[in-house]
């Protein structure tokens, strides 16, 4: 009787090894176009040359998109090793993923694809242009993608259950607003806005007669002189460059107490147009101060817009540009003096003094020496820029 032959079937799917790379023509210029390359083995149907769509075109974007393509093409229950010559990609998607996830849609998409995987995912660094066949093939694929004349289609849809930015609860936003960044009156306004207690959207705008006077219309969208002028004042006082001022919609405004500016954005004017090939550093006193000032500017501006709107709608008051400017600067100076009192009379610590200086110094016009310690009267804040 012949020996019995037994076949043993493994339930573990085979390991996939993928090489990824990015390439960019005219990197760093306005006419840059980038591509992504994916290579598994010769003649594999998953190999691809991809032209990255959208306004963000850089070598680093190509590297990240190549990883996104690999994660989309390989089943999530299959163990995967991604080989790349970019330490930037490896560090951003391992060491810094929770921090960099808020930097843009590509990082959010990569984070979603990594989190949904049930099998092991590993990253392996290979030295570029060192003769590694997989790396050379992926590099060639990326160059072919960058040379395409038309964009390819990239699926960047994230299910709401995985979209952590949207999933942040009203409770956490409310807790963040209780920092000392937001004044008591602005806090109360944010609380009511987050809980939907304002009876709006059924009235007609008292300024422009818009049929749907929603909170978004009141604070941001209405083209009346109050909204336009107060946001102009806020952006004019902001001392850290137009590239660091966020795009504001209603969700961003109500979550403004959670805003944080990475240190990189204060030193790179191209941060919002191109992902930088640099490691993420810890928050600095400068970035903490700038983030705090941004929260103050936005919260005080939206609260004053709301107050002025109520005075106009209920009391039928009109407000000149001079009055709007005076009241806005008065609100900011009140916040500044409150900060000075709290720092010098209540806290009296080097950390509190550092926070005060890095929040307000760049906004002041000819401040007295050691203004942040001594109780001298401040000359005032920098006047608004002349409209261009």
Coordinates of C-alpha atoms in Angstrom, one line a residue:
X1 CA 0.0 0.0 0.0
X2 CA 1.6 3.3 -1.0
X3 CA 2.4 5.9 1.6
X4 CA -0.5 8.3 2.0
X5 CA 0.3 11.7 0.7
X6 CA -1.1 14.6 2.7
X7 CA -1.3 18.2 1.4
X8 CA -1.2 20.9 4.0
X9 CA -3.0 24.1 3.0
X10 CA -2.0 27.3 4.7
X11 CA -4.8 29.8 5.5
X12 CA -2.3 32.6 5.4
X13 CA -2.4 34.5 2.1
X14 CA 1.0 34.9 0.3
X15 CA 3.1 37.9 1.1
X16 CA 3.1 40.7 -1.5
X17 CA 6.3 42.6 -2.0
X18 CA 5.8 46.0 -3.8
X19 CA 8.3 48.6 -4.9
X20 CA 7.0 52.2 -5.0
X21 CA 8.6 55.5 -6.2
X22 CA 7.7 59.0 -7.2
X23 CA 9.0 61.4 -9.8
X24 CA 8.4 65.0 -10.7
X25 CA 9.2 67.1 -13.7
X26 CA 10.1 70.7 -12.9
X27 CA 9.9 70.0 -9.2
X28 CA 9.2 73.1 -7.2
X29 CA 8.0 75.2 -10.1
X30 CA 4.5 76.3 -11.1
X31 CA 4.5 73.9 -14.1
X32 CA 5.6 70.8 -12.1
X33 CA 3.9 67.5 -12.9
X34 CA 4.5 64.4 -10.8
X35 CA 4.0 60.7 -11.3
X36 CA 3.9 57.6 -9.2
X37 CA 5.3 54.1 -10.0
X38 CA 4.3 50.7 -8.7
X39 CA 6.2 47.5 -9.5
X40 CA 5.8 44.0 -8.2
X41 CA 7.5 41.8 -10.8
X42 CA 7.8 41.7 -14.6
X43 CA 4.5 41.4 -16.4
X44 CA 2.5 41.7 -13.2
X45 CA -0.9 43.3 -14.1
X46 CA -0.7 45.5 -10.9
X47 CA 2.4 47.3 -12.2
X48 CA 1.5 50.8 -13.1
X49 CA 2.6 54.2 -14.2
X50 CA 0.4 56.9 -12.7
X51 CA 0.1 60.6 -13.4
X52 CA -1.0 62.3 -10.1
X53 CA -4.0 64.6 -10.5
X54 CA -4.7 67.9 -8.7
X55 CA -2.8 71.1 -7.9
X56 CA -0.3 69.5 -5.6
X57 CA 2.7 68.4 -7.7
X58 CA 6.0 67.5 -6.1
X59 CA 8.3 64.5 -5.8
X60 CA 7.0 63.9 -2.3
X61 CA 3.4 63.8 -3.4
X62 CA 4.4 61.3 -6.0
X63 CA 6.0 59.1 -3.3
X64 CA 2.9 59.2 -1.1
X65 CA 0.5 58.6 -4.0
X66 CA 2.5 55.5 -5.0
X67 CA 2.0 54.1 -1.5
X68 CA -1.8 54.9 -1.8
X69 CA -1.9 53.0 -5.1
X70 CA -0.2 50.0 -3.5
X71 CA -2.6 49.9 -0.6
X72 CA -5.6 50.2 -2.9
X73 CA -4.4 47.4 -5.3
X74 CA -3.3 44.8 -2.7
X75 CA -6.2 43.2 -0.8
X76 CA -6.3 44.4 2.9
X77 CA -6.2 40.8 4.2
X78 CA -2.9 40.1 2.4
X79 CA 0.4 40.7 4.2
X80 CA 2.3 43.5 2.4
X81 CA 5.8 44.8 2.4
X82 CA 6.4 48.2 0.6
X83 CA 9.9 48.9 -0.5
X84 CA 10.7 52.6 -1.1
X85 CA 13.8 54.7 -1.3
X86 CA 12.1 57.6 0.5
X87 CA 12.7 57.9 4.2
X88 CA 10.2 60.8 4.1
X89 CA 7.5 58.3 3.2
X90 CA 8.5 55.8 5.8
X91 CA 8.7 58.3 8.6
X92 CA 5.5 60.1 7.7
X93 CA 3.4 56.9 7.6
X94 CA 4.9 55.3 10.7
X95 CA 6.5 57.7 13.2
X96 CA 4.4 60.8 12.3
X97 CA 1.2 59.4 11.0
X98 CA -1.1 60.7 13.7
X99 CA 0.5 64.2 13.4
X100 CA 0.8 64.4 9.6
X101 CA -2.7 63.0 9.0
X102 CA -4.1 66.5 9.3
X103 CA -1.8 67.9 6.6
X104 CA -3.9 67.0 3.6
X105 CA -6.0 64.6 1.7
X106 CA -3.1 62.3 0.6
X107 CA -2.0 61.7 4.2
X108 CA -5.6 61.2 5.3
X109 CA -6.2 58.7 2.5
X110 CA -3.0 56.8 3.3
X111 CA -4.0 56.7 7.0
X112 CA -7.4 55.3 6.1
X113 CA -6.0 52.6 3.9
X114 CA -3.4 51.5 6.5
X115 CA -6.0 51.4 9.3
X116 CA -8.5 49.3 7.3
X117 CA -5.9 46.6 6.6
X118 CA -6.3 43.4 8.7
X119 CA -3.0 41.9 7.6
X120 CA 0.5 43.0 8.4
X121 CA 1.9 46.0 6.6
X122 CA 5.6 46.7 6.6
X123 CA 7.8 49.4 5.1
X124 CA 11.4 48.7 4.0
X125 CA 13.9 51.3 2.9
X126 CA 16.1 50.6 -0.1
X127 CA 18.9 52.8 -1.3
X128 CA 17.9 54.6 -4.5
X129 CA 19.8 54.2 -7.7
X130 CA 21.9 51.4 -6.2
X131 CA 21.0 48.7 -8.7
X132 CA 18.1 47.2 -6.8
X133 CA 15.9 45.8 -9.6
X134 CA 12.5 46.6 -8.0
X135 CA 13.5 50.1 -7.1
X136 CA 14.8 50.8 -10.6
X137 CA 11.7 49.4 -12.2
X138 CA 9.4 51.5 -9.9
X139 CA 11.5 54.6 -10.6
X140 CA 11.1 54.1 -14.4
X141 CA 7.3 53.6 -13.9
X142 CA 7.1 56.9 -11.9
X143 CA 9.0 58.8 -14.7
X144 CA 6.6 57.4 -17.3
X145 CA 3.7 58.5 -15.1
X146 CA 5.1 62.0 -14.8
X147 CA 5.5 62.3 -18.6
X148 CA 1.8 61.5 -19.3
X149 CA -0.1 64.3 -20.9
X150 CA -3.3 63.6 -18.9
X151 CA -4.1 63.1 -15.3
X152 CA -5.1 59.6 -14.1
X153 CA -8.0 59.1 -11.8
X154 CA -7.3 58.7 -8.1
X155 CA -10.0 57.5 -5.7
X156 CA -9.7 59.6 -2.5
X157 CA -13.1 58.8 -1.0
X158 CA -12.9 58.1 2.7
X159 CA -16.0 56.5 4.5
X160 CA -17.4 58.8 7.2
X161 CA -16.7 56.2 9.9
X162 CA -13.0 56.4 9.1
X163 CA -12.8 60.2 8.6
X164 CA -11.4 61.2 12.0
X165 CA -11.5 64.9 11.2
X166 CA -15.2 64.8 10.7
X167 CA -15.7 62.4 13.6
X168 CA -14.4 64.8 16.2
X169 CA -17.2 65.2 18.6
X170 CA -18.9 68.4 19.7
X171 CA -17.8 67.5 23.2
X172 CA -14.1 67.5 22.3
X173 CA -14.5 70.7 20.4
X174 CA -16.2 72.2 23.4
X175 CA -13.5 71.1 25.8
X176 CA -10.9 72.6 23.5
X177 CA -12.7 75.9 23.5
X178 CA -12.3 76.0 27.2
X179 CA -8.7 76.7 26.9
X180 CA -7.6 80.2 27.7
X181 CA -7.5 80.9 24.0
X182 CA -11.2 81.8 23.8
X183 CA -12.9 84.5 25.9
X184 CA -15.9 83.7 28.0
X185 CA -18.4 85.5 25.7
X186 CA -16.9 83.8 22.6
X187 CA -17.1 80.5 24.5
X188 CA -20.8 80.9 25.1
X189 CA -21.4 81.7 21.5
X190 CA -19.4 78.7 20.3
X191 CA -21.4 76.5 22.8
X192 CA -24.7 77.6 21.4
X193 CA -23.4 77.3 17.8
X194 CA -22.1 73.7 18.4
X195 CA -25.4 72.7 19.9
X196 CA -27.6 74.3 17.2
X197 CA -29.5 76.5 19.6
X198 CA -29.7 79.5 17.3
X199 CA -33.1 79.7 15.5
X200 CA -31.8 80.6 12.1
X201 CA -32.2 79.7 8.4
X202 CA -35.8 80.6 8.4
X203 CA -35.2 84.4 8.4
X204 CA -34.2 86.7 5.6
X205 CA -30.7 88.3 6.0
X206 CA -31.2 91.9 7.2
X207 CA -28.2 93.0 5.1
X208 CA -28.5 91.3 1.7
X209 CA -32.0 89.9 1.8
X210 CA -30.7 86.4 1.3
X211 CA -33.5 83.9 1.8
X212 CA -31.5 81.5 4.0
X213 CA -29.8 83.3 6.9
X214 CA -27.8 80.4 8.2
X215 CA -24.9 80.7 10.6
X216 CA -22.5 80.2 7.8
X217 CA -24.1 83.0 5.8
X218 CA -23.9 85.3 8.8
X219 CA -20.3 84.7 9.8
X220 CA -18.6 84.0 6.4
X221 CA -20.7 84.2 3.3
X222 CA -22.6 87.4 3.4
X223 CA -21.0 90.1 1.3
X224 CA -22.1 93.0 3.6
X225 CA -19.4 95.4 4.8
X226 CA -19.4 94.1 8.3
X227 CA -18.3 90.6 7.5
X228 CA -15.9 91.7 4.8
X229 CA -14.2 94.4 7.0
X230 CA -13.9 92.4 10.2
X231 CA -12.3 89.5 8.4
X232 CA -10.0 92.0 6.6
X233 CA -8.9 93.3 10.0
X234 CA -8.2 89.8 11.3
X235 CA -6.1 88.8 8.3
X236 CA -4.3 92.2 8.3
X237 CA -3.2 91.8 11.9
X238 CA -2.1 88.2 11.4
X239 CA 1.7 88.5 11.2
X240 CA 2.7 85.1 9.9
X241 CA 2.0 85.4 6.2
X242 CA -1.1 84.8 4.0
X243 CA 0.1 81.2 3.3
X244 CA -0.5 80.3 7.0
X245 CA -4.1 81.7 7.2
X246 CA -6.5 78.7 6.9
X247 CA -9.4 78.3 4.5
X248 CA -12.4 79.0 6.7
X249 CA -15.9 77.4 6.4
X250 CA -18.4 77.0 9.2
X251 CA -16.9 73.7 10.4
X252 CA -13.5 75.2 10.6
X253 CA -14.7 78.3 12.4
X254 CA -16.6 76.2 15.0
X255 CA -13.5 74.0 15.4
X256 CA -11.0 76.9 15.5
X257 CA -10.3 76.4 19.2
X258 CA -8.5 73.1 18.0
X259 CA -6.4 74.8 15.4
X260 CA -2.6 74.1 15.6
X261 CA 0.1 75.3 13.2
X262 CA 3.0 72.9 12.6
X263 CA 6.4 74.5 13.1
X264 CA 7.2 73.9 9.4
X265 CA 4.4 76.2 8.2
X266 CA 6.0 79.2 9.9
X267 CA 9.2 78.8 8.0
X268 CA 8.1 77.6 4.6
X269 CA 6.0 79.9 2.4
X270 CA 5.3 77.0 0.1
X271 CA 3.9 74.7 2.8
X272 CA 0.3 74.9 1.6
X273 CA 1.2 74.3 -2.0
X274 CA 3.7 71.5 -1.6
X275 CA 4.5 68.8 0.9
X276 CA 7.9 69.5 2.4
X277 CA 10.6 66.9 2.4
X278 CA 11.6 67.5 6.1
X279 CA 11.0 65.7 9.4
X280 CA 8.2 66.8 11.7
X281 CA 9.6 68.6 14.6
X282 CA 8.0 69.1 18.0
X283 CA 6.0 72.2 18.6
X284 CA 8.1 75.3 19.3
X285 CA 7.3 78.3 21.4
X286 CA 6.8 80.2 18.1
X287 CA 4.3 77.7 16.7
X288 CA 2.4 77.5 20.0
X289 CA 2.2 81.3 20.1
X290 CA 1.1 81.6 16.5
X291 CA -1.5 78.9 17.0
X292 CA -2.9 80.6 20.0
X293 CA -3.1 84.0 18.3
X294 CA -4.9 82.3 15.4
X295 CA -7.5 80.9 17.7
X296 CA -8.0 84.3 19.4
X297 CA -8.3 86.2 16.1
X298 CA -10.9 83.8 14.7
X299 CA -13.0 83.5 17.9
X300 CA -13.1 87.2 18.6
X301 CA -13.9 88.0 15.0
X302 CA -16.9 85.6 14.7
X303 CA -18.3 86.7 18.0
X304 CA -18.1 90.4 17.1
X305 CA -19.7 89.7 13.7
X306 CA -22.6 88.0 15.6
X307 CA -23.0 90.9 18.0
X308 CA -23.0 93.4 15.2
X309 CA -25.5 91.3 13.2
X310 CA -27.9 91.2 16.2
X311 CA -27.6 95.0 16.7
X312 CA -28.4 95.6 13.1
X313 CA -31.3 93.0 12.9
X314 CA -32.9 93.9 16.3
X315 CA -32.0 97.5 17.0
X316 CA -31.8 98.6 13.3
X317 CA -28.4 100.1 14.0
X318 CA -25.9 100.9 11.2
X319 CA -22.1 100.6 11.8
X320 CA -19.4 102.5 10.0
X321 CA -16.0 101.2 9.1
X322 CA -14.5 103.4 11.9
X323 CA -16.8 101.9 14.5
X324 CA -16.2 98.4 13.4
X325 CA -12.4 99.0 13.5
X326 CA -12.5 100.5 16.9
X327 CA -14.6 97.8 18.4
X328 CA -12.6 95.0 16.9
X329 CA -9.3 96.4 18.1
X330 CA -10.9 97.0 21.5
X331 CA -11.8 93.4 21.8
X332 CA -8.3 92.3 20.8
X333 CA -6.7 94.8 23.2
X334 CA -9.0 93.5 26.0
X335 CA -7.7 90.0 25.3
X336 CA -4.1 91.2 25.4
X337 CA -4.5 93.0 28.7
X338 CA -6.3 90.0 30.1
X339 CA -3.3 87.9 29.1
X340 CA -0.9 90.3 30.6
X341 CA -2.8 90.4 33.9
X342 CA -3.1 86.6 34.1
X343 CA 0.6 86.1 33.3
X344 CA 2.0 88.7 35.6
X345 CA -0.4 88.6 38.5
X346 CA -1.7 85.0 38.6
X347 CA 0.7 82.6 37.0
X348 CA 4.1 84.5 37.2
X349 CA 6.1 81.7 35.5
X350 CA 8.7 81.8 32.7
X351 CA 6.4 79.5 30.6
X352 CA 3.5 81.9 30.9
X353 CA 5.7 84.8 30.0
X354 CA 7.0 83.0 27.0
X355 CA 3.5 82.2 25.8
X356 CA 2.5 85.8 26.2
X357 CA 5.4 87.1 24.2
X358 CA 5.1 84.5 21.4
X359 CA 1.4 85.1 21.1
X360 CA 1.3 88.9 20.8
X361 CA 4.8 90.4 20.1
X362 CA 4.5 90.4 16.3
X363 CA 1.1 92.2 16.4
X364 CA 2.3 95.2 18.5
X365 CA 3.3 98.6 17.1
X366 CA 6.3 100.1 19.0
X367 CA 5.7 98.3 22.2
X368 CA 7.6 99.5 25.4
X369 CA 10.6 97.6 26.5
X370 CA 9.7 94.6 28.5
X371 CA 6.0 95.2 27.8
X372 CA 5.2 91.6 28.7
X373 CA 6.4 92.1 32.3
X374 CA 5.8 95.7 33.3
X375 CA 2.3 97.2 33.5
X376 CA 2.9 100.0 31.1
X377 CA 0.2 101.2 28.7
X378 CA 0.8 99.7 25.2
X379 CA 1.0 102.0 22.2
X380 CA -1.3 99.8 20.2
X381 CA -1.5 97.1 17.6
X382 CA -0.3 97.2 14.0
X383 CA -2.8 99.1 11.9
X384 CA -4.5 97.2 9.0
X385 CA -2.8 97.0 5.7
X386 CA -4.0 99.1 2.8
X387 CA -6.3 97.0 0.6
X388 CA -4.7 96.1 -2.7

